[in-house]
Coordinates of C-alpha atoms in Angstrom, one line a residue:
Chain A
M252 CA -42.6 -60.5 -83.1
D253 CA -46.2 -60.7 -84.4
M254 CA -49.6 -59.7 -83.6
E255 CA -50.9 -63.2 -82.7
T256 CA -48.1 -63.2 -79.8
L257 CA -48.9 -59.6 -79.1
L258 CA -52.6 -61.2 -78.1
L259 CA -50.8 -61.9 -74.8
L260 CA -50.8 -58.7 -73.9
R261 CA -54.3 -58.2 -74.6
Q262 CA -55.9 -57.3 -71.1
E263 CA -52.9 -54.7 -70.4
V264 CA -53.7 -53.1 -73.9
S265 CA -57.3 -52.7 -73.4
L266 CA -56.9 -51.3 -69.8
L267 CA -54.7 -48.7 -71.4
L268 CA -57.1 -47.9 -74.2
I269 CA -60.1 -47.7 -71.4
A270 CA -57.6 -45.1 -69.4
L271 CA -56.8 -43.2 -72.8
V272 CA -60.8 -43.0 -74.0
L273 CA -61.7 -41.7 -70.5
L274 CA -58.8 -39.4 -70.8
L275 CA -60.3 -37.9 -74.5
F276 CA -64.0 -38.0 -72.6
E277 CA -62.7 -35.6 -70.0
I278 CA -61.0 -33.4 -72.7
F279 CA -64.0 -32.9 -74.7
A280 CA -66.7 -33.1 -71.9
N281 CA -68.6 -29.7 -70.8
D282 CA -70.2 -29.6 -67.6
R283 CA -73.8 -30.8 -68.9
N284 CA -72.6 -34.3 -70.0
R285 CA -69.6 -34.6 -67.5
A286 CA -71.4 -37.1 -65.1
G287 CA -71.5 -39.5 -68.2
V288 CA -68.1 -40.7 -67.4
V289 CA -69.1 -43.1 -64.8
S290 CA -71.3 -44.8 -66.9
L291 CA -68.8 -45.0 -69.4
A292 CA -66.3 -46.1 -67.6
I293 CA -68.1 -48.8 -66.0
V294 CA -69.6 -50.5 -69.0
L295 CA -66.3 -50.0 -70.7
F296 CA -64.5 -51.9 -67.9
G297 CA -67.5 -54.2 -67.6
L298 CA -66.7 -54.9 -71.2
H299 CA -62.9 -55.6 -70.5
T300 CA -63.8 -57.9 -67.6
A301 CA -66.2 -59.8 -69.7
L302 CA -63.9 -60.3 -72.6
G303 CA -61.0 -60.9 -70.4
F304 CA -62.6 -64.5 -69.6
M305 CA -61.7 -65.7 -73.3
D306 CA -59.3 -68.4 -73.4
M307 CA -55.2 -67.0 -73.0
K308 CA -52.4 -69.0 -74.5
E309 CA -49.3 -69.5 -72.6
G310 CA -46.2 -67.7 -73.5
E311 CA -44.1 -65.1 -73.1
L312 CA -43.0 -61.6 -74.7
F313 CA -40.1 -58.8 -75.0
G314 CA -37.6 -61.9 -74.1
G315 CA -39.3 -63.3 -71.2
M316 CA -40.1 -59.8 -69.3
F317 CA -43.6 -60.3 -69.6
R318 CA -45.2 -63.9 -69.3
T319 CA -48.3 -65.2 -68.9
N320 CA -50.2 -68.6 -68.5
A321 CA -53.6 -70.1 -67.4
L322 CA -53.0 -69.8 -63.7
I323 CA -52.1 -65.8 -64.0
H324 CA -54.8 -64.9 -66.5
M325 CA -57.5 -66.7 -64.0
F326 CA -55.6 -64.3 -61.4
K327 CA -56.0 -61.0 -63.4
N328 CA -59.8 -61.8 -64.4
I329 CA -60.1 -62.0 -60.4
L330 CA -58.8 -59.0 -59.9
N331 CA -60.8 -57.1 -62.6
L332 CA -63.9 -58.9 -61.4
G333 CA -62.6 -57.3 -58.4
V334 CA -62.0 -53.6 -59.7
L335 CA -65.3 -53.9 -61.3
I336 CA -67.3 -54.4 -58.1
V337 CA -65.0 -51.6 -56.3
L338 CA -66.0 -49.6 -59.4
L339 CA -69.5 -50.1 -59.1
Q340 CA -69.7 -49.5 -55.3
S341 CA -68.2 -46.3 -55.7
A342 CA -70.1 -44.9 -58.6
E343 CA -72.5 -43.0 -56.2
W344 CA -69.6 -41.6 -54.3
V345 CA -68.0 -40.5 -57.6
K346 CA -71.2 -38.8 -58.8
K347 CA -71.9 -36.9 -55.5
E348 CA -68.4 -35.9 -54.5
L349 CA -66.4 -35.6 -57.6
I350 CA -68.3 -34.8 -60.3
P351 CA -69.2 -31.4 -58.8
Q352 CA -65.5 -30.6 -58.3
N353 CA -64.7 -32.0 -61.6
R354 CA -62.5 -34.5 -60.9
G355 CA -64.6 -37.4 -61.7
T356 CA -62.4 -38.8 -64.4
E357 CA -59.3 -38.9 -62.7
F358 CA -60.5 -41.0 -60.2
F359 CA -61.3 -44.0 -62.7
I360 CA -57.9 -43.2 -64.5
L361 CA -56.0 -43.6 -61.7
M362 CA -57.8 -46.8 -60.4
L363 CA -57.2 -48.4 -63.9
S364 CA -53.7 -47.4 -64.3
S365 CA -53.1 -49.0 -60.9
L366 CA -54.8 -52.0 -61.6
L367 CA -52.6 -51.8 -65.0
G368 CA -49.5 -52.2 -62.7
L369 CA -50.7 -54.9 -60.7
Q370 CA -51.6 -56.9 -63.9
F371 CA -48.2 -56.2 -65.3
L372 CA -46.5 -57.1 -61.7
I373 CA -48.3 -60.2 -61.6
S374 CA -47.1 -61.3 -65.2
S375 CA -43.5 -59.8 -65.2
G376 CA -40.9 -62.4 -65.9
D377 CA -37.9 -60.1 -64.5
F378 CA -37.4 -57.8 -61.7
L379 CA -37.6 -54.7 -63.7
M380 CA -41.1 -54.9 -64.9
F381 CA -41.9 -55.9 -61.4
Y382 CA -40.2 -53.1 -60.1
L383 CA -42.2 -51.0 -62.6
G384 CA -45.4 -52.8 -61.9
L385 CA -45.3 -52.4 -58.3
E386 CA -44.5 -48.2 -58.8
L387 CA -47.1 -48.2 -61.3
S388 CA -49.9 -49.8 -59.0
T389 CA -48.7 -47.7 -55.8
L390 CA -48.3 -43.8 -57.1
P391 CA -51.5 -43.5 -58.3
L392 CA -53.0 -45.1 -54.8
A393 CA -51.6 -42.4 -53.1
A394 CA -53.1 -39.8 -55.1
L395 CA -56.3 -41.9 -54.8
A396 CA -55.9 -42.1 -51.1
A397 CA -55.5 -38.1 -51.0
F398 CA -58.5 -37.5 -53.5
E399 CA -60.6 -36.0 -50.4
I400 CA -57.9 -33.3 -50.0
Y401 CA -60.0 -30.7 -48.5
R402 CA -60.2 -33.5 -45.4
M403 CA -57.3 -33.8 -43.0
R404 CA -57.3 -36.9 -42.8
S405 CA -57.5 -38.2 -46.4
S406 CA -54.2 -35.9 -47.1
E407 CA -52.8 -37.2 -44.4
A408 CA -53.3 -41.0 -45.3
G409 CA -51.7 -39.9 -48.9
I410 CA -48.9 -38.7 -47.2
K411 CA -48.4 -41.9 -44.8
L412 CA -49.4 -44.3 -48.0
I413 CA -46.4 -42.4 -50.2
L414 CA -43.8 -42.4 -47.4
S415 CA -44.0 -46.0 -46.3
S416 CA -44.5 -47.2 -49.9
A417 CA -41.2 -45.3 -51.2
L418 CA -39.3 -46.7 -48.1
A419 CA -40.6 -50.1 -48.8
S420 CA -39.8 -50.2 -52.3
G421 CA -36.4 -48.6 -51.5
I422 CA -36.1 -51.7 -49.5
T423 CA -37.4 -54.2 -51.8
L424 CA -34.7 -52.3 -55.0
F425 CA -32.0 -53.2 -52.7
G426 CA -33.2 -56.7 -51.9
I427 CA -33.3 -57.0 -56.1
S428 CA -29.9 -55.5 -56.5
L429 CA -28.5 -57.6 -53.9
L430 CA -30.0 -60.6 -55.9
Y431 CA -28.6 -59.5 -58.8
A432 CA -25.5 -59.3 -57.5
S433 CA -25.4 -62.8 -56.5
S434 CA -26.3 -64.1 -59.5
G435 CA -25.9 -61.7 -62.1
S436 CA -29.5 -61.7 -63.8
I437 CA -32.8 -60.0 -63.3
Y438 CA -34.9 -62.6 -65.2
Y439 CA -36.9 -65.3 -63.2
A440 CA -36.4 -68.0 -65.2
E441 CA -32.2 -67.7 -65.3
L442 CA -32.4 -66.9 -61.4
Q443 CA -34.1 -69.8 -60.9
G444 CA -31.6 -72.3 -61.4
A445 CA -28.7 -70.0 -60.2
I446 CA -29.9 -69.2 -56.4
S447 CA -27.9 -70.8 -53.8
E448 CA -27.9 -70.4 -50.2
N449 CA -25.4 -67.8 -48.4
P450 CA -25.5 -65.1 -46.5
L451 CA -25.8 -62.8 -49.5
T452 CA -29.1 -64.3 -51.1
V453 CA -30.4 -64.4 -47.5
L454 CA -30.1 -60.9 -46.8
A455 CA -31.6 -60.4 -50.2
M456 CA -34.7 -62.7 -49.9
I457 CA -35.6 -61.0 -46.5
L458 CA -34.9 -57.1 -47.9
F459 CA -37.3 -58.3 -51.0
F460 CA -39.7 -59.6 -48.3
A461 CA -39.9 -56.8 -46.5
G462 CA -41.4 -54.4 -49.4
L463 CA -44.1 -57.2 -50.2
G464 CA -44.8 -57.7 -46.5
F465 CA -45.6 -53.7 -46.5
K466 CA -48.3 -54.7 -49.6
I467 CA -49.4 -57.3 -48.0
S468 CA -49.3 -55.7 -44.4
L469 CA -48.1 -58.3 -42.6
V470 CA -47.2 -57.5 -38.9
P471 CA -44.1 -55.5 -38.8
F472 CA -44.8 -53.4 -41.7
H473 CA -48.7 -52.9 -41.1
F474 CA -48.5 -49.7 -39.5
W475 CA -49.8 -47.7 -41.8
T476 CA -52.8 -49.9 -42.9
A477 CA -55.2 -48.4 -40.3
D478 CA -54.3 -44.9 -40.8
V479 CA -54.7 -45.0 -44.6
Y480 CA -57.9 -47.5 -44.5
E481 CA -59.4 -44.7 -42.1
G482 CA -58.5 -41.3 -44.2
A483 CA -58.9 -42.4 -47.6
P484 CA -62.1 -42.7 -49.6
I485 CA -63.9 -45.8 -48.9
G486 CA -63.6 -47.2 -52.2
I487 CA -59.4 -46.9 -51.8
A488 CA -59.8 -48.5 -48.9
S489 CA -61.6 -51.5 -50.2
Y490 CA -59.1 -51.7 -53.5
L491 CA -56.1 -51.4 -50.7
S492 CA -57.3 -54.3 -48.9
V493 CA -58.6 -56.9 -51.6
I494 CA -56.9 -55.9 -54.8
S495 CA -53.3 -54.6 -54.4
K496 CA -52.9 -57.1 -51.4
G497 CA -54.4 -60.2 -53.6
A498 CA -51.7 -59.2 -56.3
A499 CA -49.1 -58.9 -53.9
I500 CA -50.0 -62.4 -52.4
F501 CA -50.1 -63.6 -55.7
I502 CA -46.5 -62.4 -56.9
L503 CA -44.9 -63.4 -53.6
M504 CA -46.4 -66.9 -54.4
I505 CA -44.9 -67.1 -57.6
L506 CA -41.4 -65.8 -56.4
F507 CA -40.9 -67.8 -53.4
F508 CA -42.4 -71.1 -55.1
T509 CA -40.0 -70.8 -57.8
V510 CA -37.4 -68.2 -57.6
L511 CA -36.4 -68.5 -54.2
K512 CA -37.4 -72.0 -53.7
P513 CA -33.8 -73.1 -52.6
L514 CA -34.1 -71.1 -49.7
M515 CA -37.7 -72.6 -48.7
H516 CA -36.5 -74.3 -45.5
L517 CA -35.7 -70.7 -44.2
W518 CA -38.7 -68.7 -45.6
E519 CA -40.8 -71.4 -44.1
N520 CA -39.5 -70.1 -40.5
L521 CA -40.2 -66.5 -41.4
F522 CA -43.6 -67.2 -43.0
Y523 CA -44.4 -69.1 -39.6
L524 CA -43.5 -66.6 -37.7
L525 CA -45.1 -63.6 -39.2
S526 CA -48.4 -65.4 -39.8
V527 CA -48.8 -65.9 -35.9
L528 CA -47.7 -62.6 -35.3
T529 CA -50.0 -61.0 -38.1
M530 CA -53.0 -63.1 -37.1
F531 CA -52.6 -62.0 -33.2
L532 CA -51.7 -58.5 -33.9
G533 CA -54.7 -58.0 -36.1
N534 CA -57.3 -59.6 -34.3
L535 CA -56.5 -57.9 -30.8
F536 CA -56.5 -54.7 -32.3
A537 CA -59.6 -55.2 -34.3
L538 CA -61.5 -56.0 -31.0
R539 CA -61.4 -52.4 -29.7
Q540 CA -61.9 -50.4 -32.9
Q541 CA -65.1 -48.2 -33.2
N542 CA -64.6 -46.6 -36.3
M543 CA -66.1 -49.4 -39.3
K544 CA -62.7 -48.9 -41.6
R545 CA -60.2 -48.9 -39.1
F546 CA -62.2 -52.1 -37.7
L547 CA -62.0 -53.7 -41.4
A548 CA -58.3 -52.6 -41.7
F549 CA -57.6 -54.6 -38.8
S550 CA -59.5 -57.6 -39.9
S551 CA -57.7 -57.2 -43.2
I552 CA -54.4 -57.6 -41.0
A553 CA -55.6 -60.5 -39.6
Q554 CA -56.6 -62.2 -42.8
A555 CA -53.0 -61.6 -44.0
G556 CA -52.2 -63.9 -41.6
F557 CA -54.2 -66.4 -42.5
I558 CA -53.0 -66.7 -46.1
L559 CA -49.6 -66.9 -44.9
L560 CA -50.3 -69.9 -43.2
G561 CA -51.3 -71.4 -46.4
L562 CA -48.4 -70.3 -48.1
I563 CA -46.2 -72.1 -45.6
T564 CA -46.6 -75.4 -47.4
G565 CA -45.1 -74.5 -50.8
T566 CA -47.0 -77.4 -52.6
T567 CA -49.7 -77.3 -55.3
L568 CA -52.3 -77.7 -52.6
G569 CA -50.9 -74.7 -51.0
V570 CA -51.1 -72.7 -53.8
A571 CA -55.3 -73.7 -54.7
T572 CA -55.9 -73.1 -51.1
V573 CA -54.3 -69.5 -51.1
I574 CA -55.9 -68.8 -54.7
Y575 CA -59.4 -69.8 -53.3
F576 CA -59.3 -68.0 -50.3
I577 CA -58.1 -64.6 -51.8
L578 CA -61.0 -65.0 -54.3
I579 CA -63.7 -65.4 -51.4
Y580 CA -61.5 -62.8 -49.3
I581 CA -62.1 -60.4 -52.5
F582 CA -65.8 -60.9 -52.3
S583 CA -66.5 -60.9 -48.6
N584 CA -64.2 -58.1 -48.1
L585 CA -66.2 -55.9 -50.5
A586 CA -69.5 -57.0 -49.1
A587 CA -68.5 -55.4 -45.9
F588 CA -66.6 -52.6 -47.3
G589 CA -70.1 -52.0 -49.7
V590 CA -72.4 -51.8 -47.2
V591 CA -69.9 -49.3 -45.2
Q592 CA -69.4 -47.6 -48.6
A593 CA -73.3 -47.2 -49.2
I594 CA -74.0 -46.2 -45.7
S595 CA -71.3 -43.6 -45.7
T596 CA -72.2 -42.2 -49.0
E597 CA -75.9 -41.5 -47.9
T598 CA -75.2 -40.6 -44.3
G599 CA -71.8 -39.7 -43.4
K600 CA -71.7 -42.1 -40.5
E601 CA -68.9 -44.8 -40.3
Q602 CA -69.1 -45.5 -36.3
L603 CA -69.7 -49.0 -35.1
Q604 CA -72.6 -47.3 -32.6
D605 CA -73.9 -45.9 -35.9
Y606 CA -75.1 -49.1 -37.0
E607 CA -77.3 -50.3 -34.3
G608 CA -80.5 -51.0 -35.1
L609 CA -79.9 -50.9 -39.1
Y610 CA -81.6 -54.3 -39.2
R611 CA -85.2 -52.7 -38.7
T612 CA -84.3 -50.0 -41.0
N613 CA -82.3 -51.4 -43.8
P614 CA -83.0 -55.1 -43.7
K615 CA -81.4 -55.7 -47.1
L616 CA -78.0 -54.0 -46.4
S617 CA -77.9 -55.7 -43.0
L618 CA -78.0 -59.1 -44.6
V619 CA -75.6 -58.3 -46.9
M620 CA -73.1 -57.2 -44.5
M621 CA -74.0 -60.0 -42.3
L622 CA -73.4 -62.6 -45.1
G623 CA -70.0 -61.1 -45.6
L624 CA -69.0 -61.0 -42.1
F625 CA -69.9 -64.3 -41.6
S626 CA -67.7 -65.4 -44.6
L627 CA -64.7 -63.2 -43.1
A628 CA -65.2 -65.3 -40.0
G629 CA -65.8 -68.5 -41.5
I630 CA -69.0 -69.9 -40.4
P631 CA -70.2 -72.9 -42.0
P632 CA -72.7 -72.6 -44.6
V633 CA -70.8 -69.7 -46.6
A634 CA -67.7 -69.5 -48.7
G635 CA -65.2 -68.3 -45.9
F636 CA -65.6 -71.4 -44.1
F637 CA -64.3 -73.4 -46.8
G638 CA -61.6 -71.3 -47.6
K639 CA -60.1 -71.1 -44.1
F640 CA -60.7 -75.1 -43.7
F641 CA -59.1 -76.0 -46.8
L642 CA -56.2 -73.4 -45.7
F643 CA -55.8 -75.1 -42.4
T644 CA -55.9 -78.6 -44.3
A645 CA -52.9 -77.5 -46.4
A646 CA -50.8 -76.3 -43.4
A647 CA -51.9 -79.7 -41.3
S648 CA -51.1 -81.8 -44.4
K649 CA -47.1 -80.6 -44.0
G650 CA -47.4 -81.2 -40.1
Y651 CA -47.9 -77.5 -38.9
Y652 CA -50.4 -78.6 -36.3
F653 CA -49.7 -76.3 -33.4
L654 CA -49.9 -73.7 -36.2
V655 CA -53.0 -74.7 -36.9
F656 CA -54.3 -74.8 -33.4
L657 CA -52.9 -71.0 -33.0
A658 CA -55.0 -70.3 -36.3
V659 CA -58.2 -71.8 -34.8
V660 CA -57.9 -69.6 -32.1
N661 CA -57.5 -66.7 -33.8
V662 CA -60.8 -67.4 -35.7
T663 CA -62.5 -67.9 -32.2
I664 CA -61.2 -64.2 -31.4
S665 CA -62.3 -62.5 -34.8
L666 CA -65.8 -64.3 -34.2
Y667 CA -66.4 -62.1 -31.2
Y668 CA -65.6 -58.7 -32.9
Y669 CA -67.5 -59.8 -36.5
L670 CA -70.4 -60.9 -34.4
L671 CA -70.1 -57.5 -32.7
V672 CA -71.0 -55.7 -35.5
V673 CA -74.0 -58.5 -36.4
R674 CA -74.8 -57.6 -33.2
A675 CA -75.6 -54.2 -33.0
M676 CA -77.2 -54.6 -36.4
F677 CA -79.6 -57.2 -35.3
L678 CA -80.1 -57.0 -31.4
R679 CA -79.3 -53.7 -30.6
K680 CA -81.8 -51.0 -30.5
S681 CA -81.2 -47.3 -31.3
E682 CA -82.8 -44.0 -30.3
H683 CA -81.5 -42.6 -34.0
P684 CA -81.1 -45.6 -36.4
I685 CA -79.7 -45.4 -39.7
P686 CA -83.0 -44.1 -41.5
Y687 CA -84.5 -46.4 -44.6
F688 CA -82.6 -45.2 -48.1
T689 CA -82.6 -46.7 -51.3
N690 CA -79.1 -47.5 -53.4
T691 CA -78.7 -46.9 -56.7
V692 CA -78.7 -49.4 -59.6
Y693 CA -74.5 -49.8 -59.6
M694 CA -74.3 -49.9 -55.8
R695 CA -77.0 -52.8 -56.0
I696 CA -75.4 -54.5 -58.6
G697 CA -71.9 -54.4 -56.7
L698 CA -73.6 -55.7 -54.0
V699 CA -75.3 -58.4 -55.3
I700 CA -72.3 -59.6 -57.2
T701 CA -70.4 -59.9 -53.8
V702 CA -73.5 -62.2 -52.4
I703 CA -73.5 -64.4 -55.6
G704 CA -69.9 -64.8 -55.4
I705 CA -70.0 -65.6 -51.6
L706 CA -73.0 -68.1 -51.8
A707 CA -71.4 -69.7 -55.1
L708 CA -68.0 -70.1 -54.0
G709 CA -69.0 -72.1 -51.2
L710 CA -71.4 -74.3 -52.6
Y711 CA -70.3 -75.0 -55.9
S712 CA -66.8 -77.0 -56.0
P713 CA -65.9 -76.9 -59.7
I714 CA -64.6 -73.5 -59.1
Y715 CA -62.1 -74.8 -56.5
D716 CA -61.2 -77.9 -58.7
Y717 CA -60.4 -75.6 -61.4
I718 CA -58.2 -73.6 -59.4
Y719 CA -56.4 -76.5 -58.2
A720 CA -56.2 -78.0 -61.8
L721 CA -54.1 -74.7 -62.9
S722 CA -52.2 -74.5 -59.2
S723 CA -50.2 -77.6 -60.7
T724 CA -48.6 -75.4 -63.3
L725 CA -46.9 -73.4 -61.1
N726 CA -44.7 -76.0 -59.6
Chain B
M10 CA -4.0 -43.0 -59.8
E11 CA -7.6 -44.8 -60.8
R12 CA -7.7 -46.3 -57.0
I13 CA -6.9 -42.8 -55.2
L14 CA -9.6 -41.2 -57.1
F15 CA -12.2 -43.5 -56.4
Y16 CA -11.4 -43.1 -52.8
I17 CA -11.3 -39.5 -53.1
L18 CA -14.9 -39.7 -54.5
A19 CA -16.2 -42.4 -51.6
L20 CA -14.8 -39.6 -49.4
I21 CA -16.9 -37.5 -50.8
M22 CA -19.9 -39.1 -51.1
I23 CA -19.8 -40.4 -47.9
G24 CA -18.9 -37.1 -46.2
F25 CA -21.6 -34.8 -47.8
A26 CA -24.4 -37.8 -47.4
L27 CA -23.9 -37.9 -43.8
A28 CA -24.1 -34.0 -44.1
S29 CA -27.3 -34.1 -45.9
V30 CA -28.8 -36.1 -43.2
M31 CA -27.6 -34.4 -40.2
S32 CA -27.7 -30.8 -41.2
R33 CA -30.7 -29.1 -39.6
R34 CA -31.3 -26.7 -42.2
M35 CA -33.4 -28.0 -45.5
L36 CA -31.7 -25.9 -47.9
R37 CA -28.3 -27.2 -46.8
S38 CA -29.3 -30.5 -46.9
V39 CA -30.5 -30.5 -50.3
I40 CA -26.9 -28.5 -51.6
Y41 CA -25.1 -31.5 -49.7
L42 CA -27.3 -34.0 -51.6
L43 CA -26.0 -32.1 -55.0
F44 CA -22.6 -33.1 -53.8
V45 CA -23.2 -36.7 -53.4
L46 CA -25.3 -37.0 -56.5
C47 CA -22.0 -35.1 -58.7
A48 CA -19.6 -37.5 -57.0
V49 CA -21.8 -40.5 -58.2
A50 CA -21.6 -39.2 -61.6
G51 CA -18.0 -39.1 -61.2
V52 CA -18.0 -42.8 -60.3
Y53 CA -20.0 -43.4 -63.6
F54 CA -17.4 -41.6 -65.4
M55 CA -14.3 -44.1 -63.9
M56 CA -16.2 -47.1 -65.0
D57 CA -16.7 -45.5 -68.8
Y58 CA -20.3 -45.2 -68.4
N59 CA -20.2 -41.6 -69.9
F60 CA -23.7 -41.7 -71.0
L61 CA -25.0 -42.8 -67.4
A62 CA -22.9 -40.0 -65.9
A63 CA -24.0 -37.3 -68.1
I64 CA -27.9 -38.4 -67.5
Q65 CA -27.1 -38.5 -63.7
L66 CA -25.8 -35.3 -63.9
T67 CA -28.3 -33.8 -66.0
I68 CA -31.4 -35.6 -64.4
Y69 CA -30.3 -35.8 -60.9
A70 CA -27.9 -33.0 -60.4
G71 CA -29.4 -30.6 -62.5
G72 CA -33.4 -31.6 -62.5
I73 CA -34.2 -33.1 -59.4
I74 CA -32.1 -30.8 -56.9
V75 CA -33.7 -27.7 -58.8
L76 CA -37.0 -29.5 -58.5
I77 CA -36.4 -30.3 -54.5
I78 CA -35.0 -26.6 -54.0
F79 CA -38.2 -24.9 -55.4
S80 CA -40.3 -27.2 -53.3
V81 CA -38.1 -26.1 -50.4
L82 CA -38.6 -22.6 -51.0
L83 CA -42.3 -22.8 -51.5
V84 CA -42.6 -24.3 -47.9
H85 CA -43.2 -21.4 -45.6
H86 CA -41.1 -22.1 -43.0
I87 CA -38.0 -21.9 -44.5
E88 CA -35.9 -21.2 -41.8
M89 CA -37.6 -24.0 -39.6
R90 CA -34.7 -26.0 -38.0
M91 CA -35.5 -29.7 -37.8
E92 CA -35.7 -30.3 -34.0
I93 CA -33.3 -32.7 -32.0
A94 CA -34.5 -36.0 -30.9
R95 CA -34.2 -37.3 -27.5
P96 CA -30.6 -38.6 -26.5
T97 CA -32.3 -42.2 -25.5
R98 CA -33.7 -41.6 -29.2
Q99 CA -30.5 -41.2 -30.4
L100 CA -28.7 -43.6 -28.9
L101 CA -31.2 -46.5 -30.1
T102 CA -31.2 -45.0 -33.9
A103 CA -27.3 -44.7 -33.6
L104 CA -27.1 -48.3 -32.6
A105 CA -29.8 -50.1 -34.8
C106 CA -28.0 -48.4 -38.1
S107 CA -24.6 -49.7 -36.7
L108 CA -26.1 -52.7 -36.5
G109 CA -27.6 -52.9 -39.8
L110 CA -24.2 -51.6 -41.3
A111 CA -22.3 -54.2 -39.5
A112 CA -24.4 -57.0 -40.6
F113 CA -24.5 -55.8 -44.4
L114 CA -20.7 -55.1 -44.6
S115 CA -19.8 -58.4 -43.1
V116 CA -22.2 -59.9 -45.7
I117 CA -21.1 -58.1 -48.5
Y118 CA -17.1 -58.4 -47.9
T119 CA -17.5 -62.2 -47.3
Y120 CA -18.9 -62.8 -50.3
D121 CA -17.4 -64.1 -53.5
F122 CA -18.2 -62.2 -56.5
Q123 CA -18.1 -63.2 -59.8
V124 CA -16.6 -60.8 -62.2
S125 CA -18.9 -60.3 -64.9
G126 CA -17.8 -60.1 -68.6
P127 CA -18.0 -56.9 -70.8
G128 CA -21.6 -55.7 -71.5
P129 CA -22.8 -55.2 -75.0
G130 CA -21.3 -51.7 -74.8
T131 CA -22.0 -48.3 -73.7
E132 CA -22.0 -46.0 -76.5
V133 CA -25.5 -44.0 -76.9
S134 CA -26.4 -45.8 -79.7
V135 CA -26.0 -49.4 -78.5
I136 CA -28.3 -48.1 -75.4
G137 CA -30.7 -46.2 -77.7
A138 CA -30.9 -49.6 -79.7
K139 CA -31.4 -51.8 -76.4
L140 CA -34.6 -49.5 -75.4
L141 CA -36.2 -50.4 -78.6
D142 CA -35.5 -54.0 -78.5
Y143 CA -37.9 -56.3 -78.4
G144 CA -36.4 -59.7 -78.2
E145 CA -34.0 -61.1 -75.3
G146 CA -32.3 -57.9 -73.4
G147 CA -34.1 -55.5 -74.8
F148 CA -36.0 -53.0 -72.9
I149 CA -39.0 -51.4 -75.1
L150 CA -42.0 -53.0 -72.6
P151 CA -40.4 -51.2 -69.6
F152 CA -39.8 -48.1 -71.6
E153 CA -43.3 -48.2 -72.3
V154 CA -44.6 -48.8 -69.0
I155 CA -42.6 -46.0 -67.6
S156 CA -44.5 -43.6 -69.4
V157 CA -47.6 -45.0 -68.6
L158 CA -46.3 -44.8 -64.7
L159 CA -45.5 -41.1 -65.7
L160 CA -48.9 -40.0 -67.3
A161 CA -50.7 -41.5 -64.0
A162 CA -48.1 -39.6 -61.6
M163 CA -48.8 -36.2 -63.6
V164 CA -53.1 -37.4 -63.3
G165 CA -52.3 -37.7 -59.6
A166 CA -50.4 -34.5 -59.3
I167 CA -52.9 -32.2 -61.2
V168 CA -55.7 -34.1 -58.9
I169 CA -53.9 -32.8 -56.0
A170 CA -53.6 -29.6 -57.1
K171 CA -57.0 -29.1 -57.7
G172 CA -58.2 -30.0 -54.9
T173 CA -60.4 -27.4 -52.8
K174 CA -58.5 -25.7 -50.2
L175 CA -58.9 -26.7 -46.6
S176 CA -61.2 -24.1 -44.9
E177 CA -61.4 -22.6 -41.3
N178 CA -62.5 -25.2 -39.4
K179 CA -60.4 -27.7 -41.7
N180 CA -63.4 -29.9 -42.3
E181 CA -65.5 -28.7 -44.9
V182 CA -65.0 -27.6 -48.3
K183 CA -65.0 -24.1 -49.0

């Protein structure tokens, strides 16, 4: 092993370095310059994100425990970009709420360690690293969800997240141990040829899937989602809804399309069933939510159902459309969460009725929110439409016409509740609308990136072609 | 002889595990758990995994149990007994658990497991070398990632401990 192969670990090492620099900053900071951590963290992480776009060679390290290729590297960049937006949108909240309590630096350290866990998770080459990545990504999140510990709901969110994630990772671990028992190896490369269809591996696959289903909040494992999103600080809720969900889907895709490929005719049915359940439950529950965070929580459950629909295919087309959809979903959901974050930090209001008449007082925010919601709903000019359209095409190309029909029904349902918010903002008048306020520079940058992302992904087709070209490396 | 020993250990494990789950007093549950962990160490000894057994005793039976006892003692209502669930609920839970157990047992007993060859050895020196090995079968990366995990866990714990207390109306900062 020499320095050049160690460069494959570049992303992870640089993340760890940023976390350590912040830790050092915390040690030497005093009350006057403590607020500087926000800018320091964002600038360092912005650099990390920008440097991440440099080319990465394909290869593996530590005897195959860690592996990376162009597809994995691209997904790491997507995660970096998403976290950068989350950090930008949370900056004002950190300054206002956390710095006076002297807890600002820890927010960034925990967020970055969780991201580090996700990076290890998606480039894991064996189940040991998979499990450690899963834990490293979840454990800091539980502390982050309970960050506003003085609020009952926040501590409740932390407890709920850690208890349900402990249960889920226990189940995953049991599944992994059964896989190990069936083949005697935990390396993906060795397992790939060794898995055959028998009751033990099927049981292992189901248990394993349950743990990841928790992260993605698929329907039988979704109970924590709404409560945690509602109680946790908004930045954490948006991180949970896009970043950790996206990474979990990605590793699920890698494992089910390669290692567990021999069981495909079984997990196809599993995905089919859960996809339908997740879409319907998420959408129907989203209809009756009044709190914006709970509303977005159920909408994100429903979106997970759509993603599962793309995974059913198991083809290169499926991989490409799912990654493309996740990318669009990250931008759209972060646009919506960003506006909720901005309004909540400024006024503390989170209910749907508070948004009535928002367009009259804060037209720009309303437009960003509308764009995000239109993209989530899949209305033609914006990116979300193409994301959903390609997903449905991928499913239809394998003959799942009835599933696509059900999905279209769900798109219609979701259109109704997304438009409810738009109607409240644009058409309703309110006695006490949210007064006009200006956003900080960080929040503006955060929102502008999401808007550019939503528009560019829909209008600039080479992005999809690039993803499609990389996706063929998986199969 | 070995077989008899194994069954004794297994009986201890199952018995105390059940007792630990069923006991309605927190402290007793913890003590029952201690016996389970010790019996697990016994199984490791039987398999000649001496180092693993020692770790099991020192970390789990020693450290973790003491930690749990501390946290139980710090809870205000230590005398509180867990409430008993409604009979229908008990019945449903019992049914679900036995169904699950039956499914797992039937799958595991019908599977034709392959006996693996001897591993690289269980001496402490071999384990130490493996932990620092960065080649095939080495564990340096997980070892280092665990240290990051522990750091993150400590930071998280400190953050939660640093938080302001709940005030009387439970909504505002003191």
